[in-house]
Coordinates of C-alpha atoms in Angstrom, one line a residue:
X25 CA -21.8 -168.5 132.7
X26 CA -20.3 -167.6 135.9
X27 CA -20.7 -164.0 136.8
X28 CA -17.9 -161.8 138.5
X29 CA -18.1 -161.5 142.1
X30 CA -18.5 -157.8 143.4
X31 CA -17.2 -156.7 146.9
X32 CA -17.5 -153.6 148.7
X33 CA -14.1 -151.3 148.8
X34 CA -13.7 -152.3 152.3
X35 CA -14.0 -156.1 151.9
X36 CA -12.1 -158.4 153.9
X37 CA -8.7 -159.0 151.6
X38 CA -8.9 -162.7 152.5
X39 CA -12.5 -163.3 151.0
X40 CA -11.3 -161.2 148.3
X41 CA -8.3 -163.3 147.7
X42 CA -10.2 -166.5 148.2
X43 CA -12.6 -165.4 145.2
X44 CA -9.8 -164.4 143.0
X45 CA -8.0 -167.6 143.4
X46 CA -11.1 -169.4 142.3
X47 CA -12.4 -167.2 139.4
X48 CA -9.2 -165.3 138.2
X49 CA -11.2 -162.1 138.5
X50 CA -13.1 -159.7 141.3
X51 CA -14.5 -156.3 141.0
X52 CA -14.4 -153.9 144.0
X53 CA -17.1 -151.5 143.9
X54 CA -16.8 -147.9 145.1
X55 CA -13.1 -147.4 145.4
X56 CA -13.1 -144.2 144.1
X57 CA -15.9 -141.4 144.3
X58 CA -17.2 -140.2 140.8
X59 CA -15.3 -136.9 141.4
X60 CA -12.2 -138.6 142.2
X61 CA -12.6 -140.7 138.8
X62 CA -13.3 -137.5 136.7
X63 CA -10.5 -135.8 138.4
X64 CA -8.0 -138.4 137.3
X65 CA -9.5 -138.4 134.0
X66 CA -9.2 -134.8 133.4
X67 CA -5.6 -134.9 134.7
X68 CA -4.6 -137.3 132.1
X69 CA -6.9 -136.1 129.3
X70 CA -4.2 -133.9 127.3
X71 CA -2.3 -137.0 126.5
X72 CA -4.8 -139.2 125.8
X73 CA -6.4 -136.9 123.2
X74 CA -2.9 -136.5 121.7
X75 CA -2.4 -140.7 121.6
X76 CA -3.0 -142.6 118.3
X77 CA -5.1 -145.5 118.1
X78 CA -3.5 -148.9 117.6
X79 CA -2.6 -150.2 114.3
X80 CA -3.5 -153.7 114.5
X81 CA -6.5 -155.7 115.6
X82 CA -5.1 -156.7 119.1
X83 CA -4.3 -153.1 120.1
X84 CA -7.2 -151.8 118.3
X85 CA -8.1 -149.4 115.4
X86 CA -10.2 -147.4 117.9
X87 CA -8.5 -148.0 121.0
X88 CA -5.8 -145.6 122.5
X89 CA -3.3 -146.6 125.1
X90 CA -1.5 -143.6 126.9
X91 CA 1.3 -144.6 129.4
X92 CA 3.7 -143.1 131.6
X93 CA 1.2 -142.7 134.6
X94 CA 3.5 -142.4 137.6
X95 CA 5.4 -139.6 135.5
X96 CA 2.3 -137.7 134.2
X97 CA -0.5 -137.9 137.0
X98 CA 0.1 -137.4 140.8
X99 CA -3.1 -138.7 141.2
X100 CA -2.3 -142.0 139.7
X101 CA 0.6 -142.3 142.0
X102 CA -1.7 -143.0 144.9
X103 CA -3.6 -145.5 142.9
X104 CA -0.7 -147.3 142.1
X105 CA -0.1 -147.5 145.9
X106 CA -3.6 -148.4 146.7
X107 CA -3.5 -150.6 150.0
X108 CA -6.6 -152.7 149.0
X109 CA -4.8 -153.8 145.7
X110 CA -1.3 -154.1 147.3
X111 CA -2.8 -156.6 149.9
X112 CA -3.9 -158.8 146.9
X113 CA -0.6 -158.2 145.4
X114 CA 1.0 -159.3 148.8
X115 CA -1.2 -162.6 148.7
X116 CA -0.8 -163.5 144.9
X117 CA 2.7 -162.6 144.3
X118 CA 4.9 -162.9 147.3
X119 CA 4.8 -166.4 147.2
X120 CA 7.1 -166.4 144.3
X121 CA 9.3 -163.2 144.8
X122 CA 11.0 -161.2 147.5
X123 CA 9.2 -158.0 146.3
X124 CA 6.9 -157.2 143.3
X125 CA 6.9 -154.3 141.0
X126 CA 4.8 -152.1 138.7
X127 CA 4.6 -153.7 135.5
X128 CA 2.6 -151.4 133.2
X129 CA 0.4 -148.3 133.8
X130 CA -1.9 -147.0 131.0
X131 CA -5.0 -145.4 130.2
X132 CA -7.2 -147.5 127.9
X133 CA -9.9 -145.8 125.9
X134 CA -12.2 -147.8 123.9
X135 CA -13.9 -145.5 121.4
X136 CA -17.2 -146.1 119.7
X137 CA -17.2 -148.6 116.8
X138 CA -14.5 -150.7 118.5
X139 CA -14.4 -154.3 117.9
X140 CA -13.9 -157.0 120.6
X141 CA -10.1 -157.6 121.4
X142 CA -9.2 -161.2 121.0
X143 CA -9.5 -163.0 124.3
X144 CA -5.9 -163.6 125.9
X145 CA -3.9 -164.2 129.1
X146 CA -1.5 -161.0 130.1
X147 CA 1.0 -163.6 131.1
X148 CA 1.9 -164.1 127.6
X149 CA 3.7 -160.9 127.6
X150 CA 6.5 -163.4 128.7
X151 CA 5.7 -166.1 126.1
X152 CA 4.6 -169.2 127.3
X153 CA 7.8 -170.0 129.1
X154 CA 6.5 -169.5 132.5
X155 CA 4.8 -172.6 134.0
X156 CA 3.5 -173.3 137.5
X157 CA 3.3 -170.1 139.1
X158 CA 1.2 -166.6 138.8
X159 CA 3.6 -164.0 137.5
X160 CA 1.3 -161.1 137.8
X161 CA -1.9 -159.2 139.1
X162 CA -3.6 -156.7 137.2
X163 CA -6.3 -153.8 137.9
X164 CA -8.6 -151.8 135.5
X165 CA -10.0 -148.7 137.4
X166 CA -13.2 -147.6 135.7
X167 CA -13.1 -143.7 134.9
X168 CA -16.3 -144.3 133.0
X169 CA -19.1 -146.9 133.8
X170 CA -18.2 -149.9 132.2
X171 CA -21.4 -151.4 130.6
X172 CA -22.0 -154.4 127.9
X173 CA -22.6 -151.9 125.2
X174 CA -19.3 -149.7 125.5
X175 CA -16.9 -152.5 125.8
X176 CA -17.0 -153.8 129.4
X177 CA -14.1 -156.1 129.8
X178 CA -14.9 -159.7 128.9
X179 CA -13.7 -162.1 131.4
X180 CA -13.6 -166.0 131.2
X181 CA -13.8 -167.0 135.0
X182 CA -12.3 -170.0 136.0
X183 CA -9.9 -170.1 133.2
X184 CA -6.5 -169.5 135.1
X185 CA -5.5 -173.1 134.6
X186 CA -6.5 -173.6 131.2
X187 CA -3.6 -174.8 128.6
X188 CA -2.5 -171.8 126.5
X189 CA -4.4 -173.2 123.5
X190 CA -7.7 -173.8 124.9
X191 CA -10.3 -171.4 123.4
X192 CA -13.5 -170.4 125.4
X193 CA -16.9 -171.0 124.4
X194 CA -19.3 -168.0 124.0
X195 CA -21.6 -169.4 126.9
X196 CA -18.2 -169.3 129.4
X197 CA -17.7 -165.2 128.4
X198 CA -18.8 -163.0 130.9
X199 CA -18.1 -158.9 131.1
X200 CA -16.9 -157.0 134.3
X201 CA -19.8 -154.5 134.2
X202 CA -19.3 -152.0 136.9
X203 CA -19.6 -148.4 137.9
X204 CA -17.2 -145.6 137.6
X205 CA -15.1 -145.8 140.4
X206 CA -15.1 -149.2 140.6
X207 CA -11.7 -151.7 140.2
X208 CA -11.6 -154.9 138.1
X209 CA -8.7 -157.0 140.0
X210 CA -7.7 -159.8 137.7
X211 CA -4.5 -162.4 137.6
X212 CA -2.4 -162.8 134.6
X213 CA -3.5 -166.1 134.2
X214 CA -7.2 -165.5 133.4
X215 CA -8.8 -165.2 129.9
X216 CA -9.9 -161.8 129.0
X217 CA -10.0 -159.2 126.6
X218 CA -11.8 -155.6 125.8
X219 CA -15.0 -155.7 124.7
X220 CA -16.7 -153.9 121.6
X221 CA -18.0 -150.7 121.9
X222 CA -21.3 -150.3 120.4
X223 CA -22.3 -147.1 122.2
X224 CA -21.9 -143.4 121.2
X225 CA -19.3 -142.7 124.0
X226 CA -15.6 -143.7 124.9
X227 CA -15.0 -146.5 127.6
X228 CA -12.0 -145.2 129.7
X229 CA -10.2 -147.2 132.5
X230 CA -6.8 -147.2 134.2
X231 CA -4.7 -150.7 133.5
X232 CA -2.1 -150.8 136.4
X233 CA -0.6 -154.0 136.8
X234 CA 2.2 -155.5 138.9
X235 CA 4.5 -158.4 138.4
X236 CA 7.1 -160.4 140.1
X237 CA 10.3 -158.2 140.9
X238 CA 12.6 -160.7 139.0
X239 CA 10.9 -160.4 135.7
X240 CA 11.1 -157.6 133.0
X241 CA 8.4 -155.0 133.1
X242 CA 6.0 -154.6 130.2
X243 CA 6.4 -150.8 130.3
X244 CA 9.8 -149.6 130.8
X245 CA 9.4 -147.6 134.2
X246 CA 13.0 -146.4 134.1
X247 CA 12.4 -144.7 130.9
X248 CA 8.6 -143.9 131.3
X249 CA 9.8 -142.4 134.8
X250 CA 13.5 -141.6 134.9
X251 CA 15.4 -140.9 137.9
X252 CA 15.0 -136.9 137.5
X253 CA 11.2 -137.5 137.9
X254 CA 11.2 -140.5 140.3
X255 CA 13.7 -138.8 143.0
X256 CA 10.6 -136.9 144.1
X257 CA 8.5 -140.0 145.2
X258 CA 7.6 -141.5 148.2
X259 CA 10.2 -144.5 148.7
X260 CA 7.2 -147.1 148.6
X261 CA 6.4 -145.7 145.1
X262 CA 10.1 -145.7 144.0
X263 CA 10.5 -149.3 144.8
X264 CA 7.3 -150.4 143.2
X265 CA 8.6 -148.6 140.1
X266 CA 11.6 -151.0 140.2
X267 CA 14.0 -148.6 141.8
X268 CA 14.8 -151.6 144.3
X269 CA 16.7 -154.6 144.3
X270 CA 14.6 -157.6 142.9
X271 CA 16.2 -159.7 145.4
X272 CA 19.9 -160.3 146.6
X273 CA 22.4 -159.7 143.4
X274 CA 19.5 -158.7 141.2
X275 CA 19.2 -155.4 139.7
X276 CA 22.6 -153.5 141.3
X277 CA 24.6 -151.3 138.7
X278 CA 27.9 -149.7 138.5
X279 CA 27.6 -145.9 138.3
X280 CA 29.2 -144.7 135.1
X281 CA 31.0 -141.6 136.9
X282 CA 35.1 -140.8 136.9
X283 CA 37.4 -143.3 138.6
X284 CA 36.3 -143.3 142.9
X285 CA 33.6 -141.1 142.4
X286 CA 31.1 -143.5 143.5
X287 CA 31.1 -146.9 144.9
X288 CA 31.6 -149.5 142.4
X289 CA 28.3 -151.5 142.8
X290 CA 25.1 -149.8 144.2
X291 CA 21.3 -150.6 144.3
X292 CA 19.0 -148.9 141.9
X293 CA 17.7 -146.5 144.3
X294 CA 21.1 -145.1 144.7
X295 CA 20.2 -143.3 141.2
X296 CA 17.6 -141.3 143.3
X297 CA 19.7 -140.0 146.0
X298 CA 19.0 -142.9 148.6
X299 CA 22.6 -143.4 149.7
X300 CA 22.1 -145.4 153.0
X301 CA 21.1 -148.8 154.1
X302 CA 21.8 -152.3 153.1
X303 CA 24.4 -154.1 151.1
X304 CA 25.2 -153.0 147.5
X305 CA 23.9 -156.2 146.4
X306 CA 20.8 -156.4 148.6
X307 CA 19.9 -156.3 152.2
X308 CA 20.7 -158.7 155.0
X309 CA 16.8 -159.8 154.6
X310 CA 17.5 -160.6 151.1
X311 CA 20.6 -162.5 151.8
X312 CA 19.0 -164.5 154.4
X313 CA 15.7 -165.3 152.1
X314 CA 18.3 -166.4 149.4
X315 CA 19.9 -168.8 151.9
X316 CA 17.0 -170.0 153.4
X317 CA 15.4 -171.0 149.9
X318 CA 18.5 -172.7 148.9
X319 CA 18.9 -174.8 152.1
X320 CA 14.8 -175.5 151.9
X321 CA 14.7 -173.4 155.3

């Protein structure tokens, strides 16, 4: 059984990326202090406590999943933009898109008595239609210690290239045991699943994931964090939520206003009051990138 590699929070991004490609998952230790992890948990706890458990074996009868992190938690907005994570997004995702986006943000609480989740690949959110590329990068931020007893995420290192019908042998499965404040980084193609919680306390983690900018998001960010909330955010976060063109001619809209009140075609950030810069159908850089791809340049 291959154990997951642990790196310090300030590890060289290229070293982390190399191991991520090899195993499909790595752990960054001590990215948050225990006090910072506790503060995030306290900020989100009212919503977590009000969330009902899942209604099937996959989502978990003793597991809650609480979303809309960007709208509900100012502290989580910084985590979504964490440069160490985005450095891995840059390396993994920008080979297949002009820009990536937030795919999902939720608190996963595995309560005592929960059974192990079935092993799966997160890329199956789009079915098994995508072949030959990695569509997403995922993180789980530990807000409690992750132990073998309380349901630390199960991972199958080296499984990223497996066929969709390949099943893991028990000896191939390890667990992402890590201390509070650490971060599990894993790809959309690695086989994994939540662990069983045989302890007497909750296992709590933040699942923040990113996907290619031309794919539909698992969590609809435009409803989870609508323009009236998102317009107050830093432009980098706005773009990550999806208030940006996915590439040239991908994501524009026509404002449903009175005739002549607004331009006919505008980019998504127009809804946030960002009215300057670039073509309504994407920037000059987007168009140049598209032309280069089409011409093989």
